[in-house]
Amino acid sequence: MRTARAPLATAATTITAAAAALAAIVGLTGCGGASQAADPAQPAARHFEGLPFVGVLFADGEHHCTASVVDSPKGNMLVTAAHCVHFQDDEGEDDGKDSADGEEPGPITGDLQFAPRFSGAGEGTFPYGKWKVSGIHVPKAWRDEDGDRGDYAFLTVEPDARGRSVQEVVGAATPDFSSGPRRHVTVVGYPNEAYNPDNNPITCTTDTERDEDEPYMMQMRCGGFYDGTSGGPWLADHHDAGRPGRLIGVLSGGDTDAESTAVLFDGQARELYERVAGGAAKSS
């Protein structure tokens, strides 16, 4: 992200320690941008019914980011943005993603849950329940603070009470680790309640291009991707829930709500995915 995004509008006095920690990460690193005047020539996101395998990532009951189920042998993997779930070291150059409030570098602590196809005002509805996150895995580039190059994370979740994997219940998108930056994509995300009181998912289908400032990233221009949409999937050749297309990255930032970026999945992303799919340690 070239600039930090607006902080989440959540009162620190009303959330638990883990949720506050996550809000600090998101506020510093971005989950959507500030609003700007609408450009009639630029597409804008629209509300829709959602996709079963895309939902909200909660920390101790607070909505902060978006996540999705990624196809895996065990059916237990999600993908989101690294800045949603992992603090970077606060030493060295300030790049807008440093840890805050004395938090130690590493995965956030607390109760993390994934709610596929969440929607509804207030407490909302959970058509596929909540799935407990059991592991957080970020790439070496993120742990080494190599800018935004590693701003994605693979998570594992526990089975439900009936022993089913999340993928068995809601499906998944297949990852693509060899895509180029110029694609026709569908992006899905959940703006936070300040911009989206009914907690409806939004979507936009448009073309991407390489980010000139950060060539390992791709960017799109589509209005409406405010705080809360970070981690949302970028799906190439998407048709519908039964034909989701190929997952080539997740939303990681952008200068405004109308300019969003994603780290293009590459060989390092493949290595991390394969290690987690093969049964990596709880968090890394």
PDB file of C-alpha atoms in Angstrom:
ATOM      1  CA  MET A   1       0.000   0.000   0.000  1.00  0.00           C
ATOM      2  CA  ARG A   2       1.301   3.385  -0.947  1.00  0.00           C
ATOM      3  CA  THR A   3      -0.567   5.138   1.855  1.00  0.00           C
ATOM      4  CA  ALA A   4      -2.099   4.075   5.138  1.00  0.00           C
ATOM      5  CA  ARG A   5      -5.868   3.808   5.145  1.00  0.00           C
ATOM      6  CA  ALA A   6      -8.425   5.398   7.452  1.00  0.00           C
ATOM      7  CA  PRO A   7      -8.672   3.645  10.834  1.00  0.00           C
ATOM      8  CA  LEU A   8     -11.664   1.499  11.622  1.00  0.00           C
ATOM      9  CA  ALA A   9     -14.426   3.377  13.392  1.00  0.00           C
ATOM     10  CA  THR A  10     -14.581   0.976  16.333  1.00  0.00           C
ATOM     11  CA  ALA A  11     -14.375   2.344  19.855  1.00  0.00           C
ATOM     12  CA  ALA A  12     -11.474   0.849  21.755  1.00  0.00           C
ATOM     13  CA  THR A  13     -13.607   0.724  24.876  1.00  0.00           C
ATOM     14  CA  THR A  14     -16.081  -1.694  23.314  1.00  0.00           C
ATOM     15  CA  ILE A  15     -13.818  -4.380  21.890  1.00  0.00           C
ATOM     16  CA  THR A  16     -11.595  -7.016  23.414  1.00  0.00           C
ATOM     17  CA  ALA A  17      -7.823  -6.939  23.391  1.00  0.00           C
ATOM     18  CA  ALA A  18      -7.487  -9.206  20.356  1.00  0.00           C
ATOM     19  CA  ALA A  19     -10.035  -7.227  18.381  1.00  0.00           C
ATOM     20  CA  ALA A  20      -8.276  -4.004  19.318  1.00  0.00           C
ATOM     21  CA  ALA A  21      -4.986  -5.462  18.131  1.00  0.00           C
ATOM     22  CA  LEU A  22      -6.530  -6.409  14.816  1.00  0.00           C
ATOM     23  CA  ALA A  23      -8.115  -2.975  14.465  1.00  0.00           C
ATOM     24  CA  ALA A  24      -4.677  -1.442  15.002  1.00  0.00           C
ATOM     25  CA  ILE A  25      -3.202  -3.503  12.183  1.00  0.00           C
ATOM     26  CA  VAL A  26      -6.047  -2.708   9.825  1.00  0.00           C
ATOM     27  CA  GLY A  27      -6.063   0.977  10.689  1.00  0.00           C
ATOM     28  CA  LEU A  28      -2.364   1.309   9.965  1.00  0.00           C
ATOM     29  CA  THR A  29      -2.160  -0.826   6.880  1.00  0.00           C
ATOM     30  CA  GLY A  30      -5.456  -0.433   5.129  1.00  0.00           C
ATOM     31  CA  CYS A  31      -8.639  -2.315   4.369  1.00  0.00           C
ATOM     32  CA  GLY A  32     -10.057   0.047   1.798  1.00  0.00           C
ATOM     33  CA  GLY A  33      -9.598   3.742   1.278  1.00  0.00           C
ATOM     34  CA  ALA A  34     -11.091   7.143   1.833  1.00  0.00           C
ATOM     35  CA  SER A  35     -14.020   8.086  -0.345  1.00  0.00           C
ATOM     36  CA  GLN A  36     -13.663  10.327  -3.349  1.00  0.00           C
ATOM     37  CA  ALA A  37     -15.905  11.929  -5.961  1.00  0.00           C
ATOM     38  CA  ALA A  38     -17.496   9.355  -8.252  1.00  0.00           C
ATOM     39  CA  ASP A  39     -16.031   9.071 -11.735  1.00  0.00           C
ATOM     40  CA  PRO A  40     -18.811   8.170 -14.191  1.00  0.00           C
ATOM     41  CA  ALA A  41     -16.254   6.497 -16.462  1.00  0.00           C
ATOM     42  CA  GLN A  42     -15.051   4.186 -13.692  1.00  0.00           C
ATOM     43  CA  PRO A  43     -16.963   1.088 -12.551  1.00  0.00           C
ATOM     44  CA  ALA A  44     -18.393   0.944  -9.050  1.00  0.00           C
ATOM     45  CA  ALA A  45     -18.967  -2.055  -6.827  1.00  0.00           C
ATOM     46  CA  ARG A  46     -22.498  -3.334  -6.319  1.00  0.00           C
ATOM     47  CA  HIS A  47     -24.155  -5.287  -3.549  1.00  0.00           C
ATOM     48  CA  PHE A  48     -25.058  -8.875  -4.381  1.00  0.00           C
ATOM     49  CA  GLU A  49     -26.139 -12.100  -2.690  1.00  0.00           C
ATOM     50  CA  GLY A  50     -22.558 -13.170  -2.078  1.00  0.00           C
ATOM     51  CA  LEU A  51     -20.581 -16.349  -2.693  1.00  0.00           C
ATOM     52  CA  PRO A  52     -20.738 -19.282  -0.261  1.00  0.00           C
ATOM     53  CA  PHE A  53     -16.950 -19.550   0.038  1.00  0.00           C
ATOM     54  CA  VAL A  54     -16.363 -15.826   0.738  1.00  0.00           C
ATOM     55  CA  GLY A  55     -17.089 -14.282   4.118  1.00  0.00           C
ATOM     56  CA  VAL A  56     -16.030 -12.123   7.023  1.00  0.00           C
ATOM     57  CA  LEU A  57     -13.041 -12.695   9.278  1.00  0.00           C
ATOM     58  CA  PHE A  58     -13.958 -11.895  12.882  1.00  0.00           C
ATOM     59  CA  ALA A  59     -11.682 -11.280  15.878  1.00  0.00           C
ATOM     60  CA  ASP A  60     -13.526 -11.754  19.166  1.00  0.00           C
ATOM     61  CA  GLY A  61     -16.779 -10.992  17.384  1.00  0.00           C
ATOM     62  CA  GLU A  62     -15.628  -7.850  15.565  1.00  0.00           C
ATOM     63  CA  HIS A  63     -15.700  -7.648  11.747  1.00  0.00           C
ATOM     64  CA  HIS A  64     -12.404  -6.430  10.306  1.00  0.00           C
ATOM     65  CA  CYS A  65     -11.475  -8.143   7.045  1.00  0.00           C
ATOM     66  CA  THR A  66     -12.646 -10.431   4.271  1.00  0.00           C
ATOM     67  CA  ALA A  67     -11.440 -13.998   3.639  1.00  0.00           C
ATOM     68  CA  SER A  68     -12.275 -16.876   1.299  1.00  0.00           C
ATOM     69  CA  VAL A  69     -11.891 -20.628   1.132  1.00  0.00           C
ATOM     70  CA  VAL A  70      -9.078 -21.779  -1.132  1.00  0.00           C
ATOM     71  CA  ASP A  71      -9.126 -25.287  -2.585  1.00  0.00           C
ATOM     72  CA  SER A  72      -6.860 -27.683  -0.657  1.00  0.00           C
ATOM     73  CA  PRO A  73      -6.508 -31.442  -0.116  1.00  0.00           C
ATOM     74  CA  LYS A  74      -7.889 -31.285   3.443  1.00  0.00           C
ATOM     75  CA  GLY A  75     -10.492 -28.646   2.635  1.00  0.00           C
ATOM     76  CA  ASN A  76      -9.519 -26.551   5.648  1.00  0.00           C
ATOM     77  CA  MET A  77      -7.710 -23.525   4.175  1.00  0.00           C
ATOM     78  CA  LEU A  78      -8.607 -19.845   3.862  1.00  0.00           C
ATOM     79  CA  VAL A  79      -6.736 -16.945   2.331  1.00  0.00           C
ATOM     80  CA  THR A  80      -6.771 -13.293   3.422  1.00  0.00           C
ATOM     81  CA  ALA A  81      -4.363 -10.338   3.636  1.00  0.00           C
ATOM     82  CA  ALA A  82      -1.354 -10.722   5.937  1.00  0.00           C
ATOM     83  CA  HIS A  83      -1.905  -7.309   7.509  1.00  0.00           C
ATOM     84  CA  CYS A  84      -5.284  -8.546   8.748  1.00  0.00           C
ATOM     85  CA  VAL A  85      -3.777 -11.234  10.959  1.00  0.00           C
ATOM     86  CA  HIS A  86      -0.065 -10.589  11.564  1.00  0.00           C
ATOM     87  CA  PHE A  87       1.914  -7.718  13.108  1.00  0.00           C
ATOM     88  CA  GLN A  88       5.204  -6.678  11.586  1.00  0.00           C
ATOM     89  CA  ASP A  89       8.172  -5.510  13.662  1.00  0.00           C
ATOM     90  CA  ASP A  90       8.004  -1.818  14.634  1.00  0.00           C
ATOM     91  CA  GLU A  91      11.746  -1.354  14.226  1.00  0.00           C
ATOM     92  CA  GLY A  92      13.320   0.245  11.180  1.00  0.00           C
ATOM     93  CA  GLU A  93      11.738   2.414   8.520  1.00  0.00           C
ATOM     94  CA  ASP A  94       8.122   3.365   9.008  1.00  0.00           C
ATOM     95  CA  ASP A  95       6.282   1.996   5.997  1.00  0.00           C
ATOM     96  CA  GLY A  96       2.781   2.406   7.353  1.00  0.00           C
ATOM     97  CA  LYS A  97       2.456  -1.191   8.517  1.00  0.00           C
ATOM     98  CA  ASP A  98       4.424  -1.173  11.747  1.00  0.00           C
ATOM     99  CA  SER A  99       3.018  -2.845  14.834  1.00  0.00           C
ATOM    100  CA  ALA A 100       1.204  -0.508  17.191  1.00  0.00           C
ATOM    101  CA  ASP A 101       0.437  -0.030  20.877  1.00  0.00           C
ATOM    102  CA  GLY A 102       3.388  -2.147  21.966  1.00  0.00           C
ATOM    103  CA  GLU A 103       2.174  -5.290  20.232  1.00  0.00           C
ATOM    104  CA  GLU A 104       4.836  -7.914  19.664  1.00  0.00           C
ATOM    105  CA  PRO A 105       5.509  -8.939  16.049  1.00  0.00           C
ATOM    106  CA  GLY A 106       3.742 -12.100  14.985  1.00  0.00           C
ATOM    107  CA  PRO A 107       0.234 -13.514  14.568  1.00  0.00           C
ATOM    108  CA  ILE A 108      -2.547 -11.783  16.447  1.00  0.00           C
ATOM    109  CA  THR A 109      -3.968 -13.535  19.458  1.00  0.00           C
ATOM    110  CA  GLY A 110      -7.575 -14.084  20.431  1.00  0.00           C
ATOM    111  CA  ASP A 111     -10.576 -15.831  18.969  1.00  0.00           C
ATOM    112  CA  LEU A 112     -10.460 -15.678  15.164  1.00  0.00           C
ATOM    113  CA  GLN A 113     -13.473 -17.008  13.265  1.00  0.00           C
ATOM    114  CA  PHE A 114     -14.578 -17.136   9.641  1.00  0.00           C
ATOM    115  CA  ALA A 115     -18.237 -16.588   8.709  1.00  0.00           C
ATOM    116  CA  PRO A 116     -18.968 -17.623   5.106  1.00  0.00           C
ATOM    117  CA  ARG A 117     -21.626 -15.531   3.325  1.00  0.00           C
ATOM    118  CA  PHE A 118     -22.282 -13.449   6.437  1.00  0.00           C
ATOM    119  CA  SER A 119     -24.836 -10.652   5.968  1.00  0.00           C
ATOM    120  CA  GLY A 120     -27.525  -8.663   7.750  1.00  0.00           C
ATOM    121  CA  ALA A 121     -27.759  -5.585   9.939  1.00  0.00           C
ATOM    122  CA  GLY A 122     -26.682  -5.649  13.570  1.00  0.00           C
ATOM    123  CA  GLU A 123     -25.459  -9.072  14.636  1.00  0.00           C
ATOM    124  CA  GLY A 124     -26.214 -10.383  11.148  1.00  0.00           C
ATOM    125  CA  THR A 125     -26.922 -13.909   9.970  1.00  0.00           C
ATOM    126  CA  PHE A 126     -24.560 -16.857   9.622  1.00  0.00           C
ATOM    127  CA  PRO A 127     -26.010 -19.253   7.018  1.00  0.00           C
ATOM    128  CA  TYR A 128     -22.968 -21.534   7.199  1.00  0.00           C
ATOM    129  CA  GLY A 129     -22.032 -20.912  10.813  1.00  0.00           C
ATOM    130  CA  LYS A 130     -18.670 -19.787  12.161  1.00  0.00           C
ATOM    131  CA  TRP A 131     -15.410 -21.653  11.662  1.00  0.00           C
ATOM    132  CA  LYS A 132     -12.599 -21.368  14.206  1.00  0.00           C
ATOM    133  CA  VAL A 133      -9.192 -20.389  12.815  1.00  0.00           C
ATOM    134  CA  SER A 134      -6.518 -22.787  14.061  1.00  0.00           C
ATOM    135  CA  GLY A 135      -3.409 -21.528  12.223  1.00  0.00           C
ATOM    136  CA  ILE A 136      -2.016 -18.349  10.646  1.00  0.00           C
ATOM    137  CA  HIS A 137       0.718 -18.571   8.001  1.00  0.00           C
ATOM    138  CA  VAL A 138       2.370 -15.609   6.272  1.00  0.00           C
ATOM    139  CA  PRO A 139       5.193 -15.610   3.686  1.00  0.00           C
ATOM    140  CA  LYS A 140       8.826 -14.911   4.480  1.00  0.00           C
ATOM    141  CA  ALA A 141       8.612 -11.573   2.648  1.00  0.00           C
ATOM    142  CA  TRP A 142       6.022 -10.373   5.164  1.00  0.00           C
ATOM    143  CA  ARG A 143       7.966 -11.627   8.183  1.00  0.00           C
ATOM    144  CA  ASP A 144      11.103  -9.964   6.775  1.00  0.00           C
ATOM    145  CA  GLU A 145       9.156  -6.700   6.325  1.00  0.00           C
ATOM    146  CA  ASP A 146       9.806  -6.640   2.596  1.00  0.00           C
ATOM    147  CA  GLY A 147       7.269  -3.891   1.965  1.00  0.00           C
ATOM    148  CA  ASP A 148       3.858  -5.141   0.840  1.00  0.00           C
ATOM    149  CA  ARG A 149       5.336  -7.941  -1.241  1.00  0.00           C
ATOM    150  CA  GLY A 150       4.033 -10.644   1.086  1.00  0.00           C
ATOM    151  CA  ASP A 151       0.664  -9.186   2.034  1.00  0.00           C
ATOM    152  CA  TYR A 152      -1.304 -12.421   1.941  1.00  0.00           C
ATOM    153  CA  ALA A 153      -1.860 -15.178   4.495  1.00  0.00           C
ATOM    154  CA  PHE A 154      -3.130 -18.728   4.433  1.00  0.00           C
ATOM    155  CA  LEU A 155      -5.220 -19.773   7.423  1.00  0.00           C
ATOM    156  CA  THR A 156      -6.419 -23.159   8.574  1.00  0.00           C
ATOM    157  CA  VAL A 157      -9.779 -23.720  10.242  1.00  0.00           C
ATOM    158  CA  GLU A 158     -11.120 -26.501  12.402  1.00  0.00           C
ATOM    159  CA  PRO A 159     -13.909 -28.837  11.194  1.00  0.00           C
ATOM    160  CA  ASP A 160     -17.465 -28.180  12.303  1.00  0.00           C
ATOM    161  CA  ALA A 161     -19.347 -30.130  14.979  1.00  0.00           C
ATOM    162  CA  ARG A 162     -20.220 -32.794  12.398  1.00  0.00           C
ATOM    163  CA  GLY A 163     -16.604 -33.254  11.389  1.00  0.00           C
ATOM    164  CA  ARG A 164     -16.983 -31.591   7.995  1.00  0.00           C
ATOM    165  CA  SER A 165     -14.347 -29.326   6.465  1.00  0.00           C
ATOM    166  CA  VAL A 166     -15.319 -25.810   5.487  1.00  0.00           C
ATOM    167  CA  GLN A 167     -14.688 -26.661   1.828  1.00  0.00           C
ATOM    168  CA  GLU A 168     -17.150 -29.565   2.021  1.00  0.00           C
ATOM    169  CA  VAL A 169     -19.825 -27.145   3.154  1.00  0.00           C
ATOM    170  CA  VAL A 170     -19.259 -24.004   1.045  1.00  0.00           C
ATOM    171  CA  GLY A 171     -16.888 -24.929  -1.781  1.00  0.00           C
ATOM    172  CA  ALA A 172     -13.653 -23.159  -2.684  1.00  0.00           C
ATOM    173  CA  ALA A 173     -11.737 -21.312  -5.385  1.00  0.00           C
ATOM    174  CA  THR A 174      -8.680 -22.883  -7.000  1.00  0.00           C
ATOM    175  CA  PRO A 175      -5.461 -20.867  -6.584  1.00  0.00           C
ATOM    176  CA  ASP A 176      -3.405 -19.831  -9.614  1.00  0.00           C
ATOM    177  CA  PHE A 177       0.281 -19.155  -8.932  1.00  0.00           C
ATOM    178  CA  SER A 178       1.334 -18.383 -12.496  1.00  0.00           C
ATOM    179  CA  SER A 179      -1.016 -15.621 -13.584  1.00  0.00           C
ATOM    180  CA  GLY A 180       0.099 -12.424 -15.274  1.00  0.00           C
ATOM    181  CA  PRO A 181      -1.024  -9.016 -13.964  1.00  0.00           C
ATOM    182  CA  ARG A 182      -3.414  -8.219 -16.805  1.00  0.00           C
ATOM    183  CA  ARG A 183      -6.608 -10.177 -16.164  1.00  0.00           C
ATOM    184  CA  HIS A 184     -10.362  -9.772 -16.143  1.00  0.00           C
ATOM    185  CA  VAL A 185     -11.276 -10.279 -12.486  1.00  0.00           C
ATOM    186  CA  THR A 186     -14.203 -10.352 -10.118  1.00  0.00           C
ATOM    187  CA  VAL A 187     -13.350  -8.979  -6.672  1.00  0.00           C
ATOM    188  CA  VAL A 188     -15.534  -9.612  -3.613  1.00  0.00           C
ATOM    189  CA  GLY A 189     -15.352  -7.902  -0.235  1.00  0.00           C
ATOM    190  CA  TYR A 190     -17.241  -6.848   2.866  1.00  0.00           C
ATOM    191  CA  PRO A 191     -16.967  -3.126   3.733  1.00  0.00           C
ATOM    192  CA  ASN A 192     -17.238  -2.561   7.462  1.00  0.00           C
ATOM    193  CA  GLU A 193     -20.477  -1.481   9.086  1.00  0.00           C
ATOM    194  CA  ALA A 194     -19.709   2.248   8.940  1.00  0.00           C
ATOM    195  CA  TYR A 195     -19.997   2.087   5.128  1.00  0.00           C
ATOM    196  CA  ASN A 196     -22.231  -0.971   4.925  1.00  0.00           C
ATOM    197  CA  PRO A 197     -24.835  -1.061   7.744  1.00  0.00           C
ATOM    198  CA  ASP A 198     -26.547  -4.161   6.326  1.00  0.00           C
ATOM    199  CA  ASN A 199     -23.210  -6.019   6.080  1.00  0.00           C
ATOM    200  CA  ASN A 200     -23.865  -6.989   2.473  1.00  0.00           C
ATOM    201  CA  PRO A 201     -20.987  -8.240   0.326  1.00  0.00           C
ATOM    202  CA  ILE A 202     -19.980  -6.156  -2.675  1.00  0.00           C
ATOM    203  CA  THR A 203     -18.511  -7.208  -5.994  1.00  0.00           C
ATOM    204  CA  CYS A 204     -16.892  -5.602  -9.012  1.00  0.00           C
ATOM    205  CA  THR A 205     -15.824  -7.154 -12.301  1.00  0.00           C
ATOM    206  CA  THR A 206     -13.175  -5.222 -14.186  1.00  0.00           C
ATOM    207  CA  ASP A 207      -9.708  -5.411 -15.742  1.00  0.00           C
ATOM    208  CA  THR A 208      -6.415  -5.335 -13.873  1.00  0.00           C
ATOM    209  CA  GLU A 209      -2.976  -4.047 -14.778  1.00  0.00           C
ATOM    210  CA  ARG A 210       0.478  -4.096 -13.239  1.00  0.00           C
ATOM    211  CA  ASP A 211       1.069  -1.507 -10.518  1.00  0.00           C
ATOM    212  CA  GLU A 212       3.798   0.776 -11.871  1.00  0.00           C
ATOM    213  CA  ASP A 213       5.042   1.702  -8.385  1.00  0.00           C
ATOM    214  CA  GLU A 214       5.105  -1.877  -7.073  1.00  0.00           C
ATOM    215  CA  PRO A 215       5.501  -4.230 -10.040  1.00  0.00           C
ATOM    216  CA  TYR A 216       4.845  -7.365  -7.976  1.00  0.00           C
ATOM    217  CA  MET A 217       1.309  -6.032  -7.502  1.00  0.00           C
ATOM    218  CA  MET A 218      -1.670  -5.683  -9.799  1.00  0.00           C
ATOM    219  CA  GLN A 219      -4.257  -2.966  -9.460  1.00  0.00           C
ATOM    220  CA  MET A 220      -7.839  -2.315 -10.395  1.00  0.00           C
ATOM    221  CA  ARG A 221     -10.031   0.779 -10.445  1.00  0.00           C
ATOM    222  CA  CYS A 222     -13.510   0.303  -9.033  1.00  0.00           C
ATOM    223  CA  GLY A 223     -15.280   2.404  -6.421  1.00  0.00           C
ATOM    224  CA  GLY A 224     -16.648   1.171  -3.102  1.00  0.00           C
ATOM    225  CA  PHE A 225     -13.818  -0.912  -1.618  1.00  0.00           C
ATOM    226  CA  TYR A 226     -13.721   0.697   1.816  1.00  0.00           C
ATOM    227  CA  ASP A 227     -12.266  -0.529   5.121  1.00  0.00           C
ATOM    228  CA  GLY A 228     -13.120  -4.179   5.719  1.00  0.00           C
ATOM    229  CA  THR A 229     -12.580  -5.392   2.154  1.00  0.00           C
ATOM    230  CA  SER A 230      -8.908  -6.296   2.602  1.00  0.00           C
ATOM    231  CA  GLY A 231      -8.337  -9.990   2.059  1.00  0.00           C
ATOM    232  CA  GLY A 232     -11.136 -10.257  -0.492  1.00  0.00           C
ATOM    233  CA  PRO A 233     -10.424 -12.665  -3.378  1.00  0.00           C
ATOM    234  CA  TRP A 234      -9.468 -11.567  -6.900  1.00  0.00           C
ATOM    235  CA  LEU A 235     -11.033 -14.220  -9.140  1.00  0.00           C
ATOM    236  CA  ALA A 236      -9.972 -14.462 -12.783  1.00  0.00           C
ATOM    237  CA  ASP A 237     -12.511 -15.876 -15.241  1.00  0.00           C
ATOM    238  CA  HIS A 238     -15.234 -16.010 -12.600  1.00  0.00           C
ATOM    239  CA  HIS A 239     -18.761 -17.027 -13.659  1.00  0.00           C
ATOM    240  CA  ASP A 240     -20.710 -18.031 -10.537  1.00  0.00           C
ATOM    241  CA  ALA A 241     -20.417 -20.041  -7.316  1.00  0.00           C
ATOM    242  CA  GLY A 242     -20.215 -23.272  -9.305  1.00  0.00           C
ATOM    243  CA  ARG A 243     -17.574 -21.843 -11.651  1.00  0.00           C
ATOM    244  CA  PRO A 244     -15.605 -19.513  -9.379  1.00  0.00           C
ATOM    245  CA  GLY A 245     -12.584 -19.125 -11.645  1.00  0.00           C
ATOM    246  CA  ARG A 246      -8.978 -18.944 -10.484  1.00  0.00           C
ATOM    247  CA  LEU A 247      -7.872 -17.098  -7.344  1.00  0.00           C
ATOM    248  CA  ILE A 248      -4.825 -14.999  -8.326  1.00  0.00           C
ATOM    249  CA  GLY A 249      -4.490 -12.690  -5.299  1.00  0.00           C
ATOM    250  CA  VAL A 250      -6.293 -10.968  -2.426  1.00  0.00           C
ATOM    251  CA  LEU A 251      -7.026  -7.301  -1.858  1.00  0.00           C
ATOM    252  CA  SER A 252      -4.176  -5.759   0.109  1.00  0.00           C
ATOM    253  CA  GLY A 253      -4.576  -1.992  -0.218  1.00  0.00           C
ATOM    254  CA  GLY A 254      -4.715   1.039  -2.460  1.00  0.00           C
ATOM    255  CA  ASP A 255      -4.737   4.813  -2.252  1.00  0.00           C
ATOM    256  CA  THR A 256      -8.541   5.240  -2.151  1.00  0.00           C
ATOM    257  CA  ASP A 257     -11.702   3.151  -2.079  1.00  0.00           C
ATOM    258  CA  ALA A 258     -11.623   3.328  -5.893  1.00  0.00           C
ATOM    259  CA  GLU A 259      -8.023   2.184  -6.444  1.00  0.00           C
ATOM    260  CA  SER A 260      -7.190  -1.230  -5.035  1.00  0.00           C
ATOM    261  CA  THR A 261      -4.126  -3.461  -5.215  1.00  0.00           C
ATOM    262  CA  ALA A 262      -3.303  -7.119  -4.717  1.00  0.00           C
ATOM    263  CA  VAL A 263      -0.026  -9.012  -4.522  1.00  0.00           C
ATOM    264  CA  LEU A 264       0.018 -11.332  -7.514  1.00  0.00           C
ATOM    265  CA  PHE A 265       0.362 -14.932  -6.312  1.00  0.00           C
ATOM    266  CA  ASP A 266       3.764 -16.281  -7.363  1.00  0.00           C
ATOM    267  CA  GLY A 267       6.225 -19.073  -6.594  1.00  0.00           C
ATOM    268  CA  GLN A 268       6.643 -17.986  -2.968  1.00  0.00           C
ATOM    269  CA  ALA A 269       2.864 -18.040  -2.541  1.00  0.00           C
ATOM    270  CA  ARG A 270       2.805 -21.541  -4.010  1.00  0.00           C
ATOM    271  CA  GLU A 271       5.509 -22.733  -1.598  1.00  0.00           C
ATOM    272  CA  LEU A 272       3.621 -21.383   1.403  1.00  0.00           C
ATOM    273  CA  TYR A 273       0.342 -22.822   0.187  1.00  0.00           C
ATOM    274  CA  GLU A 274       1.878 -26.269  -0.331  1.00  0.00           C
ATOM    275  CA  ARG A 275       3.532 -26.218   3.088  1.00  0.00           C
ATOM    276  CA  VAL A 276       0.260 -25.315   4.816  1.00  0.00           C
ATOM    277  CA  ALA A 277      -1.735 -27.776   2.712  1.00  0.00           C
ATOM    278  CA  GLY A 278       0.747 -30.466   3.722  1.00  0.00           C
ATOM    279  CA  GLY A 279       0.210 -29.799   7.416  1.00  0.00           C
ATOM    280  CA  ALA A 280       2.393 -26.909   8.562  1.00  0.00           C
ATOM    281  CA  ALA A 281       2.766 -25.988  12.205  1.00  0.00           C
ATOM    282  CA  LYS A 282      -0.024 -24.013  13.895  1.00  0.00           C
ATOM    283  CA  SER A 283       1.287 -20.545  13.018  1.00  0.00           C
ATOM    284  CA  SER A 284       4.265 -19.310  11.056  1.00  0.00           C
TER     285      SER A 284
END
